[in-house]
Amino acid sequence: MSELRFPLASVVFGGNEQAYVQDCLDTAWISACGPYVGRFERAFADFCGVRHAVACANGTAALHLALLGLGIGPGDEVIIPTLTYVATANAVRYCGAVPVLADSEPRTWNLDPQQVAAKITPRTRAIIVVHLYGQPANMTEISRLARKHNLFVVEDAAQAHGARYDGQSVGALGDVAAFSFYGNKIITTGEGGMVVTNNAALAARIAQLRGQGMDTEHRYWFPVIGYNYRMTNVQAALGLAQLEQVEANLSRRRQIADAYRQRLAGAVQWPQSVPRAEAVNWLFTVLLPAEIASRRDEAMTFLAQEGIETRPVFYPMHVLPPHREFARGAGFPVADCLAQGGLSLPTWVGLKETDIDDICTALKRWLAVAQVAPLAFRPSRPHYETECANVCSGVL
Ligand SMILES: *Cc1c(COP(=O)(O)O)cnc(C)c1O
């Protein structure tokens, strides 16, 4: 995916990918008909421990379908973390609903239940939790709030395939969940997504909306407006083969995270699990020390010169032009801090221990130089209101 010596992410096709895709070509089942879609859906539902799975074109479509299936529409408010990938907010907007932005917890980097509680109004219909970088959100508190106020819980599990909370898999923790199978995700189909739920009626509605709204009993009769959000048999063939290897891949990702933690302990911070959570390692993401956090982009440039591709933590929704009006004047100090001082390091199953040695040595070399001369506050990006050094040292 990158010209650099250490790409941020890549894929290893170590199982039946070739054979299954060849089978699609041999049988000419290359569109959304064909046996792999159903097989992948069944296997993915079992992987999550839920009853129903509906495969679709990508993770953003999965989120859109999940919200449409719940009946979210104009006038409804949906609480989301401001610190997420833009797809979470976009899906709410596609429905004509209002994304209500909430700040993150310093510990998990995920939706802060106290911030959620403060943002609930009579118009609130749902909360979308995002298990950022593979770290499960604080589901005990979020679920309690949802029950109390009669709200739907939607999981954006695009970055967290296989993570668990209280012994249950993500995807099984709310009313409905969306997964992504983009090229850099834990399971990939190139582009692809999945909606999972235990609710049969909801799954049926979502499956109908995925296929232009066609009536399941009456072919070519369209009682509602739907979408063409189908997954192809070829994508599903890749997905099924990837899913067959997921346990080995998750365990390799765990080793990679352990290796990073061992080498970087005391030098940088990273998200921590709440007690009942078992995280997976999507992209190993670190926060630079408070006094140099605003120089994150310098660190990225330095690492790129060493052949190491990194990625900044997502811009929070409250700074992005299409969504910033939904900040409604609120401050988001934790998200600002993480977005300014956070960066993701190369993470994929082909990464070797010696690669991690080289990456950590380079990062520590930059830290050593930067810490000798921490500059006065100089935001690396002009979008944040919060002086990171203060917030980081105050709350993290
Ligand atoms: C990747 C991702 C999505 C969207 O997935 P696509 O397959 O790229 O459409 C949604 N939410 C989060 C948090 C993601 O990381």
mmCIF file of C-alpha atoms and ligand atoms in Angstrom:
data_model
loop_
_atom_site.group_PDB
_atom_site.id
_atom_site.type_symbol
_atom_site.label_atom_id
_atom_site.label_comp_id
_atom_site.label_asym_id
_atom_site.label_seq_id
_atom_site.Cartn_x
_atom_site.Cartn_y
_atom_site.Cartn_z
ATOM 1 C CA MET A 1 0.000 0.000 0.000
ATOM 2 C CA SER A 2 2.999 2.303 0.268
ATOM 3 C CA GLU A 3 6.424 2.775 -1.250
ATOM 4 C CA LEU A 4 7.990 3.001 2.176
ATOM 5 C CA ARG A 5 10.019 0.206 3.747
ATOM 6 C CA PHE A 6 7.477 -0.134 6.565
ATOM 7 C CA PRO A 7 3.957 0.473 5.236
ATOM 8 C CA LEU A 8 1.263 1.344 7.782
ATOM 9 C CA ALA A 9 -0.748 -1.698 6.740
ATOM 10 C CA SER A 10 -0.762 -4.451 4.156
ATOM 11 C CA VAL A 11 -2.410 -7.835 3.676
ATOM 12 C CA VAL A 12 -1.170 -11.414 3.748
ATOM 13 C CA PHE A 13 -3.302 -13.857 1.772
ATOM 14 C CA GLY A 14 -2.255 -16.972 3.616
ATOM 15 C CA GLY A 15 -5.280 -19.245 3.223
ATOM 16 C CA ASN A 16 -7.972 -20.109 0.699
ATOM 17 C CA GLU A 17 -8.217 -16.657 -0.919
ATOM 18 C CA GLN A 18 -6.765 -17.758 -4.270
ATOM 19 C CA ALA A 19 -8.826 -20.948 -4.424
ATOM 20 C CA TYR A 20 -12.131 -19.302 -3.501
ATOM 21 C CA VAL A 21 -11.671 -16.358 -5.882
ATOM 22 C CA GLN A 22 -10.651 -18.776 -8.648
ATOM 23 C CA ASP A 23 -13.853 -20.695 -7.938
ATOM 24 C CA CYS A 24 -15.856 -17.477 -8.520
ATOM 25 C CA LEU A 25 -14.081 -16.992 -11.851
ATOM 26 C CA ASP A 26 -14.537 -20.644 -12.872
ATOM 27 C CA THR A 27 -18.258 -20.552 -12.081
ATOM 28 C CA ALA A 28 -18.759 -16.963 -13.341
ATOM 29 C CA TRP A 29 -20.563 -16.098 -10.107
ATOM 30 C CA ILE A 30 -18.939 -12.697 -9.809
ATOM 31 C CA SER A 31 -21.840 -10.402 -8.880
ATOM 32 C CA ALA A 32 -23.947 -10.472 -5.738
ATOM 33 C CA CYS A 33 -25.466 -13.868 -6.550
ATOM 34 C CA GLY A 34 -23.446 -16.947 -5.695
ATOM 35 C CA PRO A 35 -22.759 -19.147 -2.722
ATOM 36 C CA TYR A 36 -19.956 -17.238 -0.989
ATOM 37 C CA VAL A 37 -22.140 -14.328 0.155
ATOM 38 C CA GLY A 38 -24.409 -16.572 2.224
ATOM 39 C CA ARG A 39 -21.487 -18.629 3.502
ATOM 40 C CA PHE A 40 -19.579 -15.521 4.590
ATOM 41 C CA GLU A 41 -22.691 -14.088 6.286
ATOM 42 C CA ARG A 42 -23.302 -17.333 8.211
ATOM 43 C CA ALA A 43 -19.675 -17.663 9.262
ATOM 44 C CA PHE A 44 -19.425 -14.007 10.285
ATOM 45 C CA ALA A 45 -22.614 -14.189 12.367
ATOM 46 C CA ASP A 46 -21.134 -17.209 14.179
ATOM 47 C CA PHE A 47 -17.837 -15.365 14.675
ATOM 48 C CA CYS A 48 -19.730 -12.521 16.394
ATOM 49 C CA GLY A 49 -22.079 -14.832 18.267
ATOM 50 C CA VAL A 50 -25.178 -13.218 16.740
ATOM 51 C CA ARG A 51 -28.086 -14.670 14.804
ATOM 52 C CA HIS A 52 -28.064 -12.552 11.636
ATOM 53 C CA ALA A 53 -25.479 -11.006 9.344
ATOM 54 C CA VAL A 54 -26.115 -9.024 6.160
ATOM 55 C CA ALA A 55 -23.113 -8.469 3.880
ATOM 56 C CA CYS A 56 -22.894 -5.191 1.980
ATOM 57 C CA ALA A 57 -20.697 -3.009 -0.206
ATOM 58 C CA ASN A 58 -18.599 -1.319 2.492
ATOM 59 C CA GLY A 59 -18.560 -0.318 6.134
ATOM 60 C CA THR A 60 -20.162 3.058 5.502
ATOM 61 C CA ALA A 61 -23.092 1.358 3.748
ATOM 62 C CA ALA A 62 -23.311 -1.015 6.728
ATOM 63 C CA LEU A 63 -23.675 1.945 9.099
ATOM 64 C CA HIS A 64 -26.217 3.606 6.820
ATOM 65 C CA LEU A 65 -28.269 0.389 6.573
ATOM 66 C CA ALA A 66 -28.110 -0.135 10.354
ATOM 67 C CA LEU A 67 -29.504 3.350 10.998
ATOM 68 C CA LEU A 68 -32.145 3.094 8.254
ATOM 69 C CA GLY A 69 -33.177 -0.293 9.606
ATOM 70 C CA LEU A 70 -33.782 1.274 13.024
ATOM 71 C CA GLY A 71 -35.918 3.947 11.385
ATOM 72 C CA ILE A 72 -33.541 6.835 12.123
ATOM 73 C CA GLY A 73 -34.572 9.853 10.044
ATOM 74 C CA PRO A 74 -34.956 13.632 9.901
ATOM 75 C CA GLY A 75 -35.361 15.294 13.277
ATOM 76 C CA ASP A 76 -33.714 12.433 15.149
ATOM 77 C CA GLU A 77 -30.541 12.978 17.128
ATOM 78 C CA VAL A 78 -27.807 10.357 17.209
ATOM 79 C CA ILE A 79 -24.971 10.710 19.704
ATOM 80 C CA ILE A 80 -21.557 9.837 18.271
ATOM 81 C CA PRO A 81 -17.989 10.344 19.426
ATOM 82 C CA THR A 82 -16.406 13.375 17.775
ATOM 83 C CA LEU A 83 -13.189 11.323 17.601
ATOM 84 C CA THR A 84 -13.972 8.788 14.894
ATOM 85 C CA TYR A 85 -13.508 8.159 11.198
ATOM 86 C CA VAL A 86 -15.798 10.401 9.128
ATOM 87 C CA ALA A 87 -18.034 7.516 8.003
ATOM 88 C CA THR A 88 -19.756 7.423 11.400
ATOM 89 C CA ALA A 89 -20.946 11.017 11.052
ATOM 90 C CA ASN A 90 -21.666 10.733 7.336
ATOM 91 C CA ALA A 91 -24.019 7.776 7.865
ATOM 92 C CA VAL A 92 -26.068 9.813 10.346
ATOM 93 C CA ARG A 93 -26.237 12.678 7.869
ATOM 94 C CA TYR A 94 -27.303 10.362 4.996
ATOM 95 C CA CYS A 95 -30.418 9.619 7.101
ATOM 96 C CA GLY A 96 -31.139 13.324 7.516
ATOM 97 C CA ALA A 97 -30.548 12.941 11.247
ATOM 98 C CA VAL A 98 -28.425 15.153 13.492
ATOM 99 C CA PRO A 99 -25.071 13.864 14.760
ATOM 100 C CA VAL A 100 -24.633 15.047 18.341
ATOM 101 C CA LEU A 101 -20.933 15.061 19.117
ATOM 102 C CA ALA A 102 -19.522 13.870 22.425
ATOM 103 C CA ASP A 103 -15.967 13.866 23.735
ATOM 104 C CA SER A 104 -13.873 10.777 24.493
ATOM 105 C CA GLU A 105 -12.566 9.210 27.683
ATOM 106 C CA PRO A 106 -8.838 9.773 28.180
ATOM 107 C CA ARG A 107 -8.411 6.122 29.221
ATOM 108 C CA THR A 108 -9.973 4.230 26.302
ATOM 109 C CA TRP A 109 -10.069 7.104 23.744
ATOM 110 C CA ASN A 110 -13.731 6.065 23.252
ATOM 111 C CA LEU A 111 -17.089 7.731 23.820
ATOM 112 C CA ASP A 112 -17.255 9.106 27.377
ATOM 113 C CA PRO A 113 -20.505 7.962 29.048
ATOM 114 C CA GLN A 114 -20.664 11.152 31.139
ATOM 115 C CA GLN A 115 -20.499 13.265 27.992
ATOM 116 C CA VAL A 116 -23.191 11.091 26.419
ATOM 117 C CA ALA A 117 -25.470 11.537 29.424
ATOM 118 C CA ALA A 118 -25.102 15.299 29.170
ATOM 119 C CA LYS A 119 -26.140 15.293 25.492
ATOM 120 C CA ILE A 120 -29.342 13.234 25.707
ATOM 121 C CA THR A 121 -32.476 15.206 24.757
ATOM 122 C CA PRO A 122 -36.085 14.179 24.007
ATOM 123 C CA ARG A 123 -35.041 13.889 20.334
ATOM 124 C CA THR A 124 -32.204 11.430 20.960
ATOM 125 C CA ARG A 125 -32.918 8.052 19.325
ATOM 126 C CA ALA A 126 -29.580 6.253 19.273
ATOM 127 C CA ILE A 127 -25.976 6.184 20.439
ATOM 128 C CA ILE A 128 -23.229 5.002 18.088
ATOM 129 C CA VAL A 129 -20.239 3.631 19.954
ATOM 130 C CA VAL A 130 -17.018 3.298 17.977
ATOM 131 C CA HIS A 131 -14.518 0.730 19.258
ATOM 132 C CA LEU A 132 -11.584 2.900 18.201
ATOM 133 C CA TYR A 133 -8.383 1.152 17.094
ATOM 134 C CA GLY A 134 -9.826 -2.141 18.415
ATOM 135 C CA GLN A 135 -10.456 -0.951 21.978
ATOM 136 C CA PRO A 136 -14.023 -1.730 23.154
ATOM 137 C CA ALA A 137 -15.996 1.249 24.425
ATOM 138 C CA ASN A 138 -17.304 1.354 28.002
ATOM 139 C CA MET A 139 -20.414 -0.687 27.190
ATOM 140 C CA THR A 140 -21.625 -1.130 30.772
ATOM 141 C CA GLU A 141 -22.265 2.576 31.206
ATOM 142 C CA ILE A 142 -23.427 3.198 27.635
ATOM 143 C CA SER A 143 -25.929 0.313 27.788
ATOM 144 C CA ARG A 144 -27.218 1.539 31.141
ATOM 145 C CA LEU A 145 -27.855 5.006 29.712
ATOM 146 C CA ALA A 146 -29.506 3.538 26.620
ATOM 147 C CA ARG A 147 -31.876 1.404 28.697
ATOM 148 C CA LYS A 148 -32.726 4.294 30.985
ATOM 149 C CA HIS A 149 -33.588 6.624 28.083
ATOM 150 C CA ASN A 150 -34.926 3.991 25.683
ATOM 151 C CA LEU A 151 -32.244 4.555 23.034
ATOM 152 C CA PHE A 152 -30.827 2.198 20.420
ATOM 153 C CA VAL A 153 -27.170 1.265 20.686
ATOM 154 C CA VAL A 154 -25.361 0.930 17.354
ATOM 155 C CA GLU A 155 -21.821 -0.427 17.366
ATOM 156 C CA ASP A 156 -19.391 0.896 14.768
ATOM 157 C CA ALA A 157 -17.101 -2.112 14.984
ATOM 158 C CA ALA A 158 -15.207 -1.313 11.782
ATOM 159 C CA GLN A 159 -11.877 -1.349 13.635
ATOM 160 C CA ALA A 160 -12.533 -4.098 16.158
ATOM 161 C CA HIS A 161 -13.319 -7.504 14.610
ATOM 162 C CA GLY A 162 -12.970 -10.075 17.383
ATOM 163 C CA ALA A 163 -12.718 -7.678 20.343
ATOM 164 C CA ARG A 164 -14.755 -8.747 23.372
ATOM 165 C CA TYR A 165 -16.558 -7.202 26.311
ATOM 166 C CA ASP A 166 -17.862 -9.140 29.263
ATOM 167 C CA GLY A 167 -17.176 -12.355 27.347
ATOM 168 C CA GLN A 168 -19.251 -11.305 24.348
ATOM 169 C CA SER A 169 -17.948 -10.342 20.959
ATOM 170 C CA VAL A 170 -18.292 -6.787 19.665
ATOM 171 C CA GLY A 171 -21.214 -6.805 17.276
ATOM 172 C CA ALA A 172 -23.328 -8.573 19.906
ATOM 173 C CA LEU A 173 -23.263 -5.739 22.445
ATOM 174 C CA GLY A 174 -25.960 -3.422 21.106
ATOM 175 C CA ASP A 175 -29.068 -3.511 18.902
ATOM 176 C CA VAL A 176 -27.138 -3.641 15.654
ATOM 177 C CA ALA A 177 -23.494 -3.355 14.553
ATOM 178 C CA ALA A 178 -21.547 -2.406 11.441
ATOM 179 C CA PHE A 179 -18.200 -3.842 10.333
ATOM 180 C CA SER A 180 -15.853 -2.760 7.528
ATOM 181 C CA PHE A 181 -13.658 -5.005 5.382
ATOM 182 C CA TYR A 182 -11.633 -2.237 3.734
ATOM 183 C CA GLY A 183 -8.074 -3.109 2.683
ATOM 184 C CA ASN A 184 -6.430 -2.090 5.943
ATOM 185 C CA LYS A 185 -9.016 -3.556 8.323
ATOM 186 C CA ILE A 186 -8.546 -6.711 10.421
ATOM 187 C CA ILE A 187 -10.491 -8.792 7.879
ATOM 188 C CA THR A 188 -10.552 -7.479 4.322
ATOM 189 C CA THR A 189 -12.537 -8.064 1.159
ATOM 190 C CA GLY A 190 -10.939 -5.080 -0.624
ATOM 191 C CA GLU A 191 -14.081 -3.039 -0.067
ATOM 192 C CA GLY A 192 -16.884 -4.572 1.957
ATOM 193 C CA GLY A 193 -19.030 -4.386 5.053
ATOM 194 C CA MET A 194 -21.401 -6.347 7.277
ATOM 195 C CA VAL A 195 -24.378 -5.532 9.468
ATOM 196 C CA VAL A 196 -25.022 -7.924 12.355
ATOM 197 C CA THR A 197 -27.933 -8.159 14.775
ATOM 198 C CA ASN A 198 -29.941 -10.620 16.855
ATOM 199 C CA ASN A 199 -33.186 -9.027 15.668
ATOM 200 C CA ALA A 200 -34.696 -11.032 12.778
ATOM 201 C CA ALA A 201 -37.121 -8.315 11.636
ATOM 202 C CA LEU A 202 -34.339 -5.732 11.621
ATOM 203 C CA ALA A 203 -32.049 -8.044 9.620
ATOM 204 C CA ALA A 204 -34.821 -8.630 7.078
ATOM 205 C CA ARG A 205 -35.423 -4.875 6.694
ATOM 206 C CA ILE A 206 -31.712 -4.261 6.219
ATOM 207 C CA ALA A 207 -31.402 -7.056 3.639
ATOM 208 C CA GLN A 208 -34.310 -5.555 1.720
ATOM 209 C CA LEU A 209 -32.832 -2.037 1.777
ATOM 210 C CA ARG A 210 -29.496 -3.434 0.575
ATOM 211 C CA GLY A 211 -31.113 -4.783 -2.602
ATOM 212 C CA GLN A 212 -33.019 -1.737 -3.928
ATOM 213 C CA GLY A 213 -35.874 -2.444 -1.496
ATOM 214 C CA MET A 214 -37.136 -5.446 -3.444
ATOM 215 C CA ASP A 215 -39.904 -7.472 -1.816
ATOM 216 C CA THR A 216 -38.504 -10.822 -0.673
ATOM 217 C CA GLU A 217 -41.675 -12.725 -1.687
ATOM 218 C CA HIS A 218 -42.402 -10.895 -4.900
ATOM 219 C CA ARG A 219 -39.450 -10.422 -7.249
ATOM 220 C CA TYR A 220 -39.115 -7.071 -9.013
ATOM 221 C CA TRP A 221 -41.758 -5.514 -6.788
ATOM 222 C CA PHE A 222 -40.268 -2.573 -4.881
ATOM 223 C CA PRO A 223 -42.486 -1.399 -2.021
ATOM 224 C CA VAL A 224 -39.835 0.967 -0.589
ATOM 225 C CA ILE A 225 -36.863 2.952 -1.857
ATOM 226 C CA GLY A 226 -33.739 0.911 -1.277
ATOM 227 C CA TYR A 227 -30.090 1.049 -2.279
ATOM 228 C CA ASN A 228 -27.678 -1.025 -4.285
ATOM 229 C CA TYR A 229 -25.399 -1.819 -1.365
ATOM 230 C CA ARG A 230 -24.778 -5.465 -2.256
ATOM 231 C CA MET A 231 -21.510 -7.349 -1.687
ATOM 232 C CA THR A 232 -20.205 -9.387 -4.623
ATOM 233 C CA ASN A 233 -19.510 -13.114 -4.494
ATOM 234 C CA VAL A 234 -15.829 -12.329 -5.176
ATOM 235 C CA GLN A 235 -15.615 -10.050 -2.142
ATOM 236 C CA ALA A 236 -17.355 -12.666 -0.003
ATOM 237 C CA ALA A 237 -14.952 -15.354 -1.258
ATOM 238 C CA LEU A 238 -12.036 -13.241 -0.030
ATOM 239 C CA GLY A 239 -13.850 -12.520 3.225
ATOM 240 C CA LEU A 240 -14.619 -16.149 3.965
ATOM 241 C CA ALA A 241 -10.983 -17.122 3.392
ATOM 242 C CA GLN A 242 -9.836 -14.252 5.627
ATOM 243 C CA LEU A 243 -12.307 -15.209 8.337
ATOM 244 C CA GLU A 244 -10.985 -18.790 8.368
ATOM 245 C CA GLN A 245 -7.600 -17.365 9.481
ATOM 246 C CA VAL A 246 -8.845 -14.661 11.812
ATOM 247 C CA GLU A 247 -7.817 -16.269 15.114
ATOM 248 C CA ALA A 248 -4.213 -16.687 13.976
ATOM 249 C CA ASN A 249 -4.188 -13.143 12.625
ATOM 250 C CA LEU A 250 -5.633 -11.681 15.824
ATOM 251 C CA SER A 251 -3.039 -13.498 17.869
ATOM 252 C CA ARG A 252 -0.235 -12.205 15.602
ATOM 253 C CA ARG A 253 -1.678 -8.690 16.000
ATOM 254 C CA ARG A 254 -1.658 -9.174 19.773
ATOM 255 C CA GLN A 255 2.043 -10.135 19.644
ATOM 256 C CA ILE A 256 2.752 -7.014 17.590
ATOM 257 C CA ALA A 257 0.992 -4.811 20.162
ATOM 258 C CA ASP A 258 2.894 -6.508 23.001
ATOM 259 C CA ALA A 259 6.171 -5.941 21.167
ATOM 260 C CA TYR A 260 5.384 -2.242 20.688
ATOM 261 C CA ARG A 261 4.314 -1.855 24.329
ATOM 262 C CA GLN A 262 7.467 -3.524 25.595
ATOM 263 C CA ARG A 263 9.723 -1.258 23.536
ATOM 264 C CA LEU A 264 7.805 2.003 24.047
ATOM 265 C CA ALA A 265 6.859 1.729 27.731
ATOM 266 C CA GLY A 266 7.413 5.056 29.467
ATOM 267 C CA ALA A 267 8.109 6.878 26.199
ATOM 268 C CA VAL A 268 4.568 7.328 24.877
ATOM 269 C CA GLN A 269 0.988 6.466 25.929
ATOM 270 C CA TRP A 270 -1.647 4.302 24.259
ATOM 271 C CA PRO A 271 -5.329 3.531 24.897
ATOM 272 C CA GLN A 272 -6.120 1.348 27.912
ATOM 273 C CA SER A 273 -8.903 -1.203 28.318
ATOM 274 C CA VAL A 274 -11.756 -0.782 30.789
ATOM 275 C CA PRO A 275 -11.947 -3.792 33.145
ATOM 276 C CA ARG A 276 -14.313 -6.056 31.184
ATOM 277 C CA ALA A 277 -12.857 -5.307 27.759
ATOM 278 C CA GLU A 278 -10.557 -7.479 25.655
ATOM 279 C CA ALA A 279 -9.152 -5.291 22.889
ATOM 280 C CA VAL A 280 -7.819 -6.334 19.532
ATOM 281 C CA ASN A 281 -4.998 -4.476 17.824
ATOM 282 C CA TRP A 282 -6.144 -2.778 14.626
ATOM 283 C CA LEU A 283 -3.534 -0.014 14.280
ATOM 284 C CA PHE A 284 -1.162 0.346 17.210
ATOM 285 C CA THR A 285 -1.657 4.013 18.032
ATOM 286 C CA VAL A 286 0.320 6.120 20.475
ATOM 287 C CA LEU A 287 0.085 9.550 22.057
ATOM 288 C CA LEU A 288 3.261 11.634 22.237
ATOM 289 C CA PRO A 289 4.255 13.155 25.590
ATOM 290 C CA ALA A 290 2.260 16.285 26.442
ATOM 291 C CA GLU A 291 5.084 18.806 26.043
ATOM 292 C CA ILE A 292 5.816 17.733 22.463
ATOM 293 C CA ALA A 293 2.380 16.479 21.420
ATOM 294 C CA SER A 294 1.803 19.464 19.145
ATOM 295 C CA ARG A 295 4.908 18.469 17.145
ATOM 296 C CA ARG A 296 3.390 15.181 16.023
ATOM 297 C CA ASP A 297 3.602 16.065 12.323
ATOM 298 C CA GLU A 298 7.357 16.607 12.700
ATOM 299 C CA ALA A 299 7.622 13.125 14.150
ATOM 300 C CA MET A 300 5.705 11.744 11.175
ATOM 301 C CA THR A 301 8.020 13.479 8.715
ATOM 302 C CA PHE A 302 11.073 12.185 10.561
ATOM 303 C CA LEU A 303 9.708 8.628 10.561
ATOM 304 C CA ALA A 304 8.812 8.842 6.855
ATOM 305 C CA GLN A 305 12.440 9.736 6.139
ATOM 306 C CA GLU A 306 13.353 6.526 7.945
ATOM 307 C CA GLY A 307 10.994 4.611 5.638
ATOM 308 C CA ILE A 308 8.240 4.316 8.228
ATOM 309 C CA GLU A 309 4.685 5.152 7.227
ATOM 310 C CA THR A 310 2.488 6.481 10.046
ATOM 311 C CA ARG A 311 -0.945 8.033 10.197
ATOM 312 C CA PRO A 312 -2.272 10.866 12.331
ATOM 313 C CA VAL A 313 -5.189 10.134 14.642
ATOM 314 C CA PHE A 314 -8.448 11.052 12.883
ATOM 315 C CA TYR A 315 -9.499 14.679 12.686
ATOM 316 C CA PRO A 316 -12.439 14.904 15.094
ATOM 317 C CA MET A 317 -15.822 15.622 13.539
ATOM 318 C CA HIS A 318 -16.047 19.006 15.270
ATOM 319 C CA VAL A 319 -13.245 20.386 13.055
ATOM 320 C CA LEU A 320 -14.395 18.964 9.693
ATOM 321 C CA PRO A 321 -16.259 21.420 7.432
ATOM 322 C CA PRO A 322 -19.405 19.305 6.812
ATOM 323 C CA HIS A 323 -19.878 18.395 10.479
ATOM 324 C CA ARG A 324 -18.362 21.185 12.563
ATOM 325 C CA GLU A 325 -21.665 23.028 13.013
ATOM 326 C CA PHE A 326 -22.710 20.099 15.216
ATOM 327 C CA ALA A 327 -20.118 21.069 17.802
ATOM 328 C CA ARG A 328 -22.751 23.592 18.931
ATOM 329 C CA GLY A 329 -20.140 25.639 20.730
ATOM 330 C CA ALA A 330 -18.998 22.790 22.937
ATOM 331 C CA GLY A 331 -15.345 22.028 23.633
ATOM 332 C CA PHE A 332 -13.806 18.593 23.105
ATOM 333 C CA PRO A 333 -10.495 18.772 24.962
ATOM 334 C CA VAL A 334 -9.721 15.056 25.036
ATOM 335 C CA ALA A 335 -10.418 14.528 21.330
ATOM 336 C CA ASP A 336 -8.377 17.649 20.496
ATOM 337 C CA CYS A 337 -5.451 16.347 22.477
ATOM 338 C CA LEU A 338 -5.547 12.852 20.993
ATOM 339 C CA ALA A 339 -6.008 14.204 17.474
ATOM 340 C CA GLN A 340 -3.022 16.525 17.835
ATOM 341 C CA GLY A 341 -0.569 14.233 19.540
ATOM 342 C CA GLY A 342 -1.639 10.767 18.349
ATOM 343 C CA LEU A 343 -0.170 8.673 15.560
ATOM 344 C CA SER A 344 -0.662 5.126 14.336
ATOM 345 C CA LEU A 345 2.376 2.918 13.761
ATOM 346 C CA PRO A 346 2.679 0.142 11.156
ATOM 347 C CA THR A 347 0.439 -2.770 12.148
ATOM 348 C CA TRP A 348 -0.265 -5.807 10.004
ATOM 349 C CA VAL A 349 0.324 -9.528 10.249
ATOM 350 C CA GLY A 350 3.414 -9.508 8.014
ATOM 351 C CA LEU A 351 5.312 -7.153 10.329
ATOM 352 C CA LYS A 352 8.365 -8.790 11.961
ATOM 353 C CA GLU A 353 9.910 -8.264 15.414
ATOM 354 C CA THR A 354 13.006 -6.753 13.810
ATOM 355 C CA ASP A 355 10.771 -4.293 11.928
ATOM 356 C CA ILE A 356 9.240 -3.266 15.256
ATOM 357 C CA ASP A 357 12.768 -2.837 16.651
ATOM 358 C CA ASP A 358 13.632 -0.467 13.799
ATOM 359 C CA ILE A 359 10.367 1.475 14.071
ATOM 360 C CA CYS A 360 10.658 1.930 17.849
ATOM 361 C CA THR A 361 14.334 2.854 17.661
ATOM 362 C CA ALA A 362 13.518 5.584 15.140
ATOM 363 C CA LEU A 363 10.594 6.916 17.176
ATOM 364 C CA LYS A 364 12.679 6.983 20.355
ATOM 365 C CA ARG A 365 15.461 8.783 18.509
ATOM 366 C CA TRP A 366 13.017 11.521 17.492
ATOM 367 C CA LEU A 367 11.589 11.693 21.032
ATOM 368 C CA ALA A 368 15.046 12.133 22.509
ATOM 369 C CA VAL A 369 15.879 15.009 20.171
ATOM 370 C CA ALA A 370 12.477 16.678 20.510
ATOM 371 C CA GLN A 371 12.475 16.496 24.280
ATOM 372 C CA VAL A 372 15.783 18.312 24.555
ATOM 373 C CA ALA A 373 14.124 21.333 22.988
ATOM 374 C CA PRO A 374 10.377 21.248 23.529
ATOM 375 C CA LEU A 375 9.081 24.279 21.682
ATOM 376 C CA ALA A 376 6.471 26.618 23.018
ATOM 377 C CA PHE A 377 2.908 25.713 22.002
ATOM 378 C CA ARG A 378 2.815 25.564 18.248
ATOM 379 C CA PRO A 379 -0.209 23.664 17.008
ATOM 380 C CA SER A 380 0.800 21.301 14.245
ATOM 381 C CA ARG A 381 -2.687 21.753 12.844
ATOM 382 C CA PRO A 382 -4.620 24.981 13.178
ATOM 383 C CA HIS A 383 -7.963 23.312 13.867
ATOM 384 C CA TYR A 384 -7.882 22.676 17.578
ATOM 385 C CA GLU A 385 -8.770 25.151 20.272
ATOM 386 C CA THR A 386 -7.192 23.284 23.108
ATOM 387 C CA GLU A 387 -3.585 23.637 24.056
ATOM 388 C CA CYS A 388 -2.636 20.015 24.033
ATOM 389 C CA ALA A 389 0.099 20.228 26.620
ATOM 390 C CA ASN A 390 -2.314 21.458 29.257
ATOM 391 C CA VAL A 391 -4.992 18.926 28.516
ATOM 392 C CA CYS A 392 -2.639 16.026 28.157
ATOM 393 C CA SER A 393 -0.929 16.667 31.423
ATOM 394 C CA GLY A 394 -4.262 17.491 33.058
ATOM 395 C CA VAL A 395 -6.401 14.548 32.071
ATOM 396 C CA LEU A 396 -4.286 11.831 30.543
HETATM 397 C C1 LIG B 1 -13.261 2.010 8.106
HETATM 398 C C2 LIG B 1 -14.304 2.605 8.964
HETATM 399 C C3 LIG B 1 -15.639 2.789 8.540
HETATM 400 C C4 LIG B 1 -16.111 2.671 7.132
HETATM 401 O O1 LIG B 1 -15.726 1.639 6.427
HETATM 402 P P1 LIG B 1 -15.558 1.656 4.826
HETATM 403 O O2 LIG B 1 -15.553 0.180 4.562
HETATM 404 O O3 LIG B 1 -14.286 2.336 4.517
HETATM 405 O O4 LIG B 1 -16.758 2.323 4.241
HETATM 406 C C5 LIG B 1 -16.567 3.245 9.457
HETATM 407 N N1 LIG B 1 -16.225 3.547 10.706
HETATM 408 C C6 LIG B 1 -14.976 3.416 11.157
HETATM 409 C C7 LIG B 1 -14.689 3.754 12.581
HETATM 410 C C8 LIG B 1 -13.971 2.958 10.295
HETATM 411 O O5 LIG B 1 -12.719 2.865 10.747
#
